[in-house]
Amino acid sequence: QVQLLQSGAEVKKPGASVKVSCQTSGYTFTSYYMHWVRQAPGQGLEWMGWINPKTGVTNYAQKFEGRVTLTRDTSISTAYMDLTRLRSDDTAVYYCARATIVPDFWGQGTLVTVSS
Amino acid sequence: AIQMIQSPSSLSASVRDRITISCRASQDIRNDLAWYQQKPGKAPELLIYAASSLQSGVPSRFSGSGSGTDFTLTISSLQPEDFATYYCLQDYGYPRTFGQGTKVEIK
């Protein structure tokens, strides 16, 4: 069965960076795009970008351009989201989500808390 | 960016009620719209894609309709497990954008 297992919760100080991993199983990793979506506490969903695991090509929301980097390691079927220059309003649950037409299977989410 | 406006932002309903949630796009997005259900503390789950295609495994009481700028999610007979927050997502343009969500509560 399809599984996306994300890394554990993180607490970071403002200005720091965070890297969240998304380990996949149960499907061919390079056959589906991987999207990243975040959700601030009590708020809605916000799309951050996607990576094509086969080619490494990425597409970022302009809001995050220059601060977010999506990468992947095909040898271990794992995708990564790196967010730099963290601010307090980056506190959120970050999700990876496999996509065919649209995201269909989601990871369990990773809470990133940014606090001094 | 394409704006997605959902209505209502919340609603109260009873088991076996029929409910509809609307999503309006700020420009024509053809039928490039999906619907998700999210329960507290859980990841969203895909219900509908391409405006009206039911995702595998999703009960048939869920249906979607619309094209262009106006879309609707209908639950024909609300079940206890359907109380949740629902989001629309446009996958026509970049950045992808979600509606603000509709919380369905028990009356």
PDB file of C-alpha atoms in Angstrom:
ATOM      1  CA  GLN A   1       0.000   0.000   0.000  1.00  0.00           C
ATOM      2  CA  VAL A   2       1.070   3.550  -0.659  1.00  0.00           C
ATOM      3  CA  GLN A   3       2.770   5.164   2.334  1.00  0.00           C
ATOM      4  CA  LEU A   4       4.389   8.560   2.836  1.00  0.00           C
ATOM      5  CA  LEU A   5       6.215   8.757   6.147  1.00  0.00           C
ATOM      6  CA  GLN A   6       7.429  12.179   7.208  1.00  0.00           C
ATOM      7  CA  SER A   7      10.132  13.104   9.682  1.00  0.00           C
ATOM      8  CA  GLY A   8       9.321  14.223  13.196  1.00  0.00           C
ATOM      9  CA  ALA A   9       8.383  17.554  14.677  1.00  0.00           C
ATOM     10  CA  GLU A  10      10.951  20.341  14.740  1.00  0.00           C
ATOM     11  CA  VAL A  11      11.447  23.439  16.881  1.00  0.00           C
ATOM     12  CA  LYS A  12      13.558  26.151  15.301  1.00  0.00           C
ATOM     13  CA  LYS A  13      14.619  29.671  16.124  1.00  0.00           C
ATOM     14  CA  PRO A  14      13.851  32.579  13.807  1.00  0.00           C
ATOM     15  CA  GLY A  15      16.405  32.794  11.010  1.00  0.00           C
ATOM     16  CA  ALA A  16      17.229  29.101  11.118  1.00  0.00           C
ATOM     17  CA  SER A  17      16.493  26.464   8.463  1.00  0.00           C
ATOM     18  CA  VAL A  18      14.514  23.244   8.562  1.00  0.00           C
ATOM     19  CA  LYS A  19      14.599  20.160   6.367  1.00  0.00           C
ATOM     20  CA  VAL A  20      11.607  17.836   6.344  1.00  0.00           C
ATOM     21  CA  SER A  21      11.830  14.391   4.773  1.00  0.00           C
ATOM     22  CA  CYS A  22       9.112  12.279   3.175  1.00  0.00           C
ATOM     23  CA  GLN A  23       9.981   8.606   2.814  1.00  0.00           C
ATOM     24  CA  THR A  24       7.752   6.759   0.373  1.00  0.00           C
ATOM     25  CA  SER A  25       6.863   3.134  -0.240  1.00  0.00           C
ATOM     26  CA  GLY A  26       4.289   1.063  -2.072  1.00  0.00           C
ATOM     27  CA  TYR A  27       4.599   2.758  -5.453  1.00  0.00           C
ATOM     28  CA  THR A  28       7.173   3.791  -8.043  1.00  0.00           C
ATOM     29  CA  PHE A  29       8.666   6.970  -6.574  1.00  0.00           C
ATOM     30  CA  THR A  30       9.724   8.447  -9.915  1.00  0.00           C
ATOM     31  CA  SER A  31       6.314   8.047 -11.515  1.00  0.00           C
ATOM     32  CA  TYR A  32       4.459  10.683  -9.472  1.00  0.00           C
ATOM     33  CA  TYR A  33       5.110  14.318  -8.706  1.00  0.00           C
ATOM     34  CA  MET A  34       5.530  15.256  -5.045  1.00  0.00           C
ATOM     35  CA  HIS A  35       3.774  18.352  -3.761  1.00  0.00           C
ATOM     36  CA  TRP A  36       4.351  20.174  -0.493  1.00  0.00           C
ATOM     37  CA  VAL A  37       1.511  21.927   1.312  1.00  0.00           C
ATOM     38  CA  ARG A  38       1.484  23.648   4.683  1.00  0.00           C
ATOM     39  CA  GLN A  39      -1.174  24.509   7.219  1.00  0.00           C
ATOM     40  CA  ALA A  40      -0.695  27.092   9.951  1.00  0.00           C
ATOM     41  CA  PRO A  41      -2.462  26.387  13.264  1.00  0.00           C
ATOM     42  CA  GLY A  42      -6.210  26.716  12.826  1.00  0.00           C
ATOM     43  CA  GLN A  43      -5.796  27.927   9.245  1.00  0.00           C
ATOM     44  CA  GLY A  44      -6.336  26.587   5.733  1.00  0.00           C
ATOM     45  CA  LEU A  45      -4.078  24.812   3.287  1.00  0.00           C
ATOM     46  CA  GLU A  46      -1.301  26.586   1.400  1.00  0.00           C
ATOM     47  CA  TRP A  47       0.497  25.112  -1.611  1.00  0.00           C
ATOM     48  CA  MET A  48       4.284  25.518  -1.613  1.00  0.00           C
ATOM     49  CA  GLY A  49       5.481  23.703  -4.720  1.00  0.00           C
ATOM     50  CA  TRP A  50       6.224  20.387  -6.388  1.00  0.00           C
ATOM     51  CA  ILE A  51       9.142  18.328  -7.564  1.00  0.00           C
ATOM     52  CA  ASN A  52       9.248  15.817 -10.385  1.00  0.00           C
ATOM     53  CA  PRO A  53      11.220  12.992  -8.743  1.00  0.00           C
ATOM     54  CA  LYS A  54      12.222  11.559 -12.106  1.00  0.00           C
ATOM     55  CA  THR A  55      13.916  14.694 -13.425  1.00  0.00           C
ATOM     56  CA  GLY A  56      14.391  16.871 -10.345  1.00  0.00           C
ATOM     57  CA  VAL A  57      12.492  19.720 -11.986  1.00  0.00           C
ATOM     58  CA  THR A  58      10.724  21.911  -9.452  1.00  0.00           C
ATOM     59  CA  ASN A  59       7.950  24.499  -9.393  1.00  0.00           C
ATOM     60  CA  TYR A  60       7.636  26.831  -6.411  1.00  0.00           C
ATOM     61  CA  ALA A  61       4.945  29.211  -5.303  1.00  0.00           C
ATOM     62  CA  GLN A  62       6.329  32.694  -5.778  1.00  0.00           C
ATOM     63  CA  LYS A  63       5.688  33.429  -2.109  1.00  0.00           C
ATOM     64  CA  PHE A  64       8.379  30.891  -1.160  1.00  0.00           C
ATOM     65  CA  GLU A  65      10.769  31.456  -4.051  1.00  0.00           C
ATOM     66  CA  GLY A  66      14.300  31.848  -2.727  1.00  0.00           C
ATOM     67  CA  ARG A  67      13.502  30.301   0.672  1.00  0.00           C
ATOM     68  CA  VAL A  68      12.287  26.817  -0.233  1.00  0.00           C
ATOM     69  CA  THR A  69      14.185  24.040  -1.977  1.00  0.00           C
ATOM     70  CA  LEU A  70      12.639  20.712  -2.917  1.00  0.00           C
ATOM     71  CA  THR A  71      14.977  17.814  -3.565  1.00  0.00           C
ATOM     72  CA  ARG A  72      14.801  14.057  -3.765  1.00  0.00           C
ATOM     73  CA  ASP A  73      16.946  10.964  -3.397  1.00  0.00           C
ATOM     74  CA  THR A  74      15.650   8.349  -5.804  1.00  0.00           C
ATOM     75  CA  SER A  75      17.889   5.645  -4.299  1.00  0.00           C
ATOM     76  CA  ILE A  76      15.819   5.709  -1.119  1.00  0.00           C
ATOM     77  CA  SER A  77      12.512   6.978  -2.585  1.00  0.00           C
ATOM     78  CA  THR A  78      12.565  10.040  -0.363  1.00  0.00           C
ATOM     79  CA  ALA A  79      11.641  13.653  -0.986  1.00  0.00           C
ATOM     80  CA  TYR A  80      12.833  16.643   1.022  1.00  0.00           C
ATOM     81  CA  MET A  81      11.610  20.169   1.715  1.00  0.00           C
ATOM     82  CA  ASP A  82      14.165  22.683   2.905  1.00  0.00           C
ATOM     83  CA  LEU A  83      12.900  26.053   4.203  1.00  0.00           C
ATOM     84  CA  THR A  84      15.386  28.754   5.169  1.00  0.00           C
ATOM     85  CA  ARG A  85      15.252  32.075   7.036  1.00  0.00           C
ATOM     86  CA  LEU A  86      12.418  30.856   9.181  1.00  0.00           C
ATOM     87  CA  ARG A  87       9.964  33.344  10.707  1.00  0.00           C
ATOM     88  CA  SER A  88       7.338  32.908  13.359  1.00  0.00           C
ATOM     89  CA  ASP A  89       4.624  32.805  10.695  1.00  0.00           C
ATOM     90  CA  ASP A  90       6.268  29.710   9.197  1.00  0.00           C
ATOM     91  CA  THR A  91       4.957  27.766  12.183  1.00  0.00           C
ATOM     92  CA  ALA A  92       2.769  25.157  10.546  1.00  0.00           C
ATOM     93  CA  VAL A  93       2.217  21.516   9.747  1.00  0.00           C
ATOM     94  CA  TYR A  94       4.028  20.674   6.523  1.00  0.00           C
ATOM     95  CA  TYR A  95       2.674  17.900   4.313  1.00  0.00           C
ATOM     96  CA  CYS A  96       4.137  16.023   1.394  1.00  0.00           C
ATOM     97  CA  ALA A  97       1.586  14.652  -1.046  1.00  0.00           C
ATOM     98  CA  ARG A  98       1.974  12.379  -4.046  1.00  0.00           C
ATOM     99  CA  ALA A  99       0.193  13.621  -7.138  1.00  0.00           C
ATOM    100  CA  THR A 100      -1.259  12.061 -10.211  1.00  0.00           C
ATOM    101  CA  ILE A 101      -3.597  14.753 -11.506  1.00  0.00           C
ATOM    102  CA  VAL A 102      -3.848  16.318  -8.056  1.00  0.00           C
ATOM    103  CA  PRO A 103      -2.372  15.283  -4.700  1.00  0.00           C
ATOM    104  CA  ASP A 104      -3.973  11.966  -3.798  1.00  0.00           C
ATOM    105  CA  PHE A 105      -1.903  10.372  -1.034  1.00  0.00           C
ATOM    106  CA  TRP A 106      -0.572  12.563   1.775  1.00  0.00           C
ATOM    107  CA  GLY A 107       2.021  12.139   4.474  1.00  0.00           C
ATOM    108  CA  GLN A 108       1.000  12.438   8.096  1.00  0.00           C
ATOM    109  CA  GLY A 109       2.399  15.935   8.395  1.00  0.00           C
ATOM    110  CA  THR A 110       5.367  17.440  10.226  1.00  0.00           C
ATOM    111  CA  LEU A 111       4.871  20.226  12.746  1.00  0.00           C
ATOM    112  CA  VAL A 112       7.508  22.920  12.472  1.00  0.00           C
ATOM    113  CA  THR A 113       7.450  25.441  15.303  1.00  0.00           C
ATOM    114  CA  VAL A 114       9.443  28.645  14.948  1.00  0.00           C
ATOM    115  CA  SER A 115       9.974  30.348  18.264  1.00  0.00           C
ATOM    116  CA  SER A 116      12.680  32.303  20.017  1.00  0.00           C
TER     117      SER A 116
ATOM    118  CA  ALA B   1      -2.961  34.089  -8.434  1.00  0.00           C
ATOM    119  CA  ILE B   2      -6.344  32.462  -8.920  1.00  0.00           C
ATOM    120  CA  GLN B   3      -8.546  33.043  -5.897  1.00  0.00           C
ATOM    121  CA  MET B   4     -10.885  30.319  -4.724  1.00  0.00           C
ATOM    122  CA  ILE B   5     -13.830  31.429  -2.633  1.00  0.00           C
ATOM    123  CA  GLN B   6     -15.784  28.789  -0.751  1.00  0.00           C
ATOM    124  CA  SER B   7     -19.212  29.214   0.740  1.00  0.00           C
ATOM    125  CA  PRO B   8     -20.429  28.864   3.318  1.00  0.00           C
ATOM    126  CA  SER B   9     -17.425  29.000   5.657  1.00  0.00           C
ATOM    127  CA  SER B  10     -19.339  26.756   8.039  1.00  0.00           C
ATOM    128  CA  LEU B  11     -22.640  24.968   8.228  1.00  0.00           C
ATOM    129  CA  SER B  12     -24.607  22.908  10.728  1.00  0.00           C
ATOM    130  CA  ALA B  13     -26.455  19.854   9.521  1.00  0.00           C
ATOM    131  CA  SER B  14     -27.976  16.612  10.741  1.00  0.00           C
ATOM    132  CA  VAL B  15     -27.247  13.019   9.825  1.00  0.00           C
ATOM    133  CA  ARG B  16     -29.009  12.089   6.558  1.00  0.00           C
ATOM    134  CA  ASP B  17     -29.217  15.713   5.429  1.00  0.00           C
ATOM    135  CA  ARG B  18     -28.230  16.643   1.894  1.00  0.00           C
ATOM    136  CA  ILE B  19     -25.657  19.432   1.851  1.00  0.00           C
ATOM    137  CA  THR B  20     -23.880  21.437  -0.815  1.00  0.00           C
ATOM    138  CA  ILE B  21     -20.670  23.425  -0.627  1.00  0.00           C
ATOM    139  CA  SER B  22     -19.744  25.930  -3.302  1.00  0.00           C
ATOM    140  CA  CYS B  23     -16.408  27.019  -4.646  1.00  0.00           C
ATOM    141  CA  ARG B  24     -15.998  29.946  -7.036  1.00  0.00           C
ATOM    142  CA  ALA B  25     -12.820  30.671  -8.971  1.00  0.00           C
ATOM    143  CA  SER B  26     -11.685  34.193  -9.842  1.00  0.00           C
ATOM    144  CA  GLN B  27     -11.181  33.102 -13.452  1.00  0.00           C
ATOM    145  CA  ASP B  28     -12.110  30.223 -15.752  1.00  0.00           C
ATOM    146  CA  ILE B  29     -10.351  27.052 -14.579  1.00  0.00           C
ATOM    147  CA  ARG B  30     -12.141  24.636 -16.944  1.00  0.00           C
ATOM    148  CA  ASN B  31     -12.800  21.551 -14.789  1.00  0.00           C
ATOM    149  CA  ASP B  32      -9.422  21.594 -13.008  1.00  0.00           C
ATOM    150  CA  LEU B  33     -10.810  21.398  -9.509  1.00  0.00           C
ATOM    151  CA  ALA B  34     -10.505  18.917  -6.659  1.00  0.00           C
ATOM    152  CA  TRP B  35     -12.261  18.515  -3.319  1.00  0.00           C
ATOM    153  CA  TYR B  36     -10.657  17.333  -0.077  1.00  0.00           C
ATOM    154  CA  GLN B  37     -11.949  16.334   3.329  1.00  0.00           C
ATOM    155  CA  GLN B  38      -9.879  17.008   6.411  1.00  0.00           C
ATOM    156  CA  LYS B  39     -10.549  15.831   9.948  1.00  0.00           C
ATOM    157  CA  PRO B  40      -8.848  17.407  12.984  1.00  0.00           C
ATOM    158  CA  GLY B  41      -5.219  16.390  13.319  1.00  0.00           C
ATOM    159  CA  LYS B  42      -5.265  14.440  10.066  1.00  0.00           C
ATOM    160  CA  ALA B  43      -4.012  14.992   6.534  1.00  0.00           C
ATOM    161  CA  PRO B  44      -6.523  15.933   3.844  1.00  0.00           C
ATOM    162  CA  GLU B  45      -8.097  13.125   1.838  1.00  0.00           C
ATOM    163  CA  LEU B  46      -8.978  13.431  -1.836  1.00  0.00           C
ATOM    164  CA  LEU B  47     -12.675  13.061  -2.601  1.00  0.00           C
ATOM    165  CA  ILE B  48     -13.193  14.423  -6.115  1.00  0.00           C
ATOM    166  CA  TYR B  49     -10.843  15.372  -8.946  1.00  0.00           C
ATOM    167  CA  ALA B  50     -11.469  16.928 -12.361  1.00  0.00           C
ATOM    168  CA  ALA B  51     -14.538  18.577 -10.814  1.00  0.00           C
ATOM    169  CA  SER B  52     -16.736  15.477 -10.902  1.00  0.00           C
ATOM    170  CA  SER B  53     -14.609  12.304 -10.870  1.00  0.00           C
ATOM    171  CA  LEU B  54     -14.938  10.285  -7.689  1.00  0.00           C
ATOM    172  CA  GLN B  55     -11.642   9.166  -6.213  1.00  0.00           C
ATOM    173  CA  SER B  56     -11.337   5.398  -5.802  1.00  0.00           C
ATOM    174  CA  GLY B  57     -12.691   4.220  -2.461  1.00  0.00           C
ATOM    175  CA  VAL B  58     -14.751   7.350  -1.773  1.00  0.00           C
ATOM    176  CA  PRO B  59     -18.441   6.667  -1.016  1.00  0.00           C
ATOM    177  CA  SER B  60     -20.892   7.458  -3.772  1.00  0.00           C
ATOM    178  CA  ARG B  61     -22.826   9.873  -1.546  1.00  0.00           C
ATOM    179  CA  PHE B  62     -20.103  12.377  -2.453  1.00  0.00           C
ATOM    180  CA  SER B  63     -20.422  14.072  -5.842  1.00  0.00           C
ATOM    181  CA  GLY B  64     -18.961  17.087  -7.580  1.00  0.00           C
ATOM    182  CA  SER B  65     -20.194  19.279 -10.386  1.00  0.00           C
ATOM    183  CA  GLY B  66     -19.406  22.450 -12.234  1.00  0.00           C
ATOM    184  CA  SER B  67     -16.967  23.903 -14.712  1.00  0.00           C
ATOM    185  CA  GLY B  68     -15.505  27.268 -15.565  1.00  0.00           C
ATOM    186  CA  THR B  69     -15.777  29.321 -12.379  1.00  0.00           C
ATOM    187  CA  ASP B  70     -18.538  27.697 -10.305  1.00  0.00           C
ATOM    188  CA  PHE B  71     -18.272  24.325  -8.612  1.00  0.00           C
ATOM    189  CA  THR B  72     -20.265  22.353  -6.073  1.00  0.00           C
ATOM    190  CA  LEU B  73     -19.575  19.477  -3.716  1.00  0.00           C
ATOM    191  CA  THR B  74     -22.701  17.587  -2.665  1.00  0.00           C
ATOM    192  CA  ILE B  75     -23.081  15.025   0.089  1.00  0.00           C
ATOM    193  CA  SER B  76     -26.392  13.314  -0.584  1.00  0.00           C
ATOM    194  CA  SER B  77     -26.969  11.843   2.874  1.00  0.00           C
ATOM    195  CA  LEU B  78     -24.637  13.117   5.566  1.00  0.00           C
ATOM    196  CA  GLN B  79     -23.110  10.409   7.741  1.00  0.00           C
ATOM    197  CA  PRO B  80     -21.512  10.827  11.194  1.00  0.00           C
ATOM    198  CA  GLU B  81     -18.027  10.352   9.724  1.00  0.00           C
ATOM    199  CA  ASP B  82     -18.589  13.220   7.260  1.00  0.00           C
ATOM    200  CA  PHE B  83     -18.369  15.951   9.880  1.00  0.00           C
ATOM    201  CA  ALA B  84     -15.106  17.587   8.878  1.00  0.00           C
ATOM    202  CA  THR B  85     -13.669  20.539   6.973  1.00  0.00           C
ATOM    203  CA  TYR B  86     -13.808  20.531   3.183  1.00  0.00           C
ATOM    204  CA  TYR B  87     -11.447  22.341   0.821  1.00  0.00           C
ATOM    205  CA  CYS B  88     -11.453  22.927  -2.911  1.00  0.00           C
ATOM    206  CA  LEU B  89      -8.186  23.119  -4.864  1.00  0.00           C
ATOM    207  CA  GLN B  90      -7.649  24.526  -8.341  1.00  0.00           C
ATOM    208  CA  ASP B  91      -4.997  22.780 -10.430  1.00  0.00           C
ATOM    209  CA  TYR B  92      -5.362  24.978 -13.504  1.00  0.00           C
ATOM    210  CA  GLY B  93      -2.784  27.672 -12.800  1.00  0.00           C
ATOM    211  CA  TYR B  94       0.199  28.466 -10.622  1.00  0.00           C
ATOM    212  CA  PRO B  95       0.398  28.828  -7.753  1.00  0.00           C
ATOM    213  CA  ARG B  96      -2.113  26.123  -6.941  1.00  0.00           C
ATOM    214  CA  THR B  97      -4.651  27.628  -4.574  1.00  0.00           C
ATOM    215  CA  PHE B  98      -7.109  26.235  -2.069  1.00  0.00           C
ATOM    216  CA  GLY B  99     -10.412  27.604  -0.921  1.00  0.00           C
ATOM    217  CA  GLN B 100     -10.490  28.793   2.677  1.00  0.00           C
ATOM    218  CA  GLY B 101     -12.437  25.728   3.812  1.00  0.00           C
ATOM    219  CA  THR B 102     -15.977  24.855   4.884  1.00  0.00           C
ATOM    220  CA  LYS B 103     -16.471  23.336   8.313  1.00  0.00           C
ATOM    221  CA  VAL B 104     -19.416  20.933   8.496  1.00  0.00           C
ATOM    222  CA  GLU B 105     -20.692  20.601  12.060  1.00  0.00           C
ATOM    223  CA  ILE B 106     -23.365  18.549  13.746  1.00  0.00           C
ATOM    224  CA  LYS B 107     -26.629  20.352  14.359  1.00  0.00           C
TER     225      LYS B 107
END
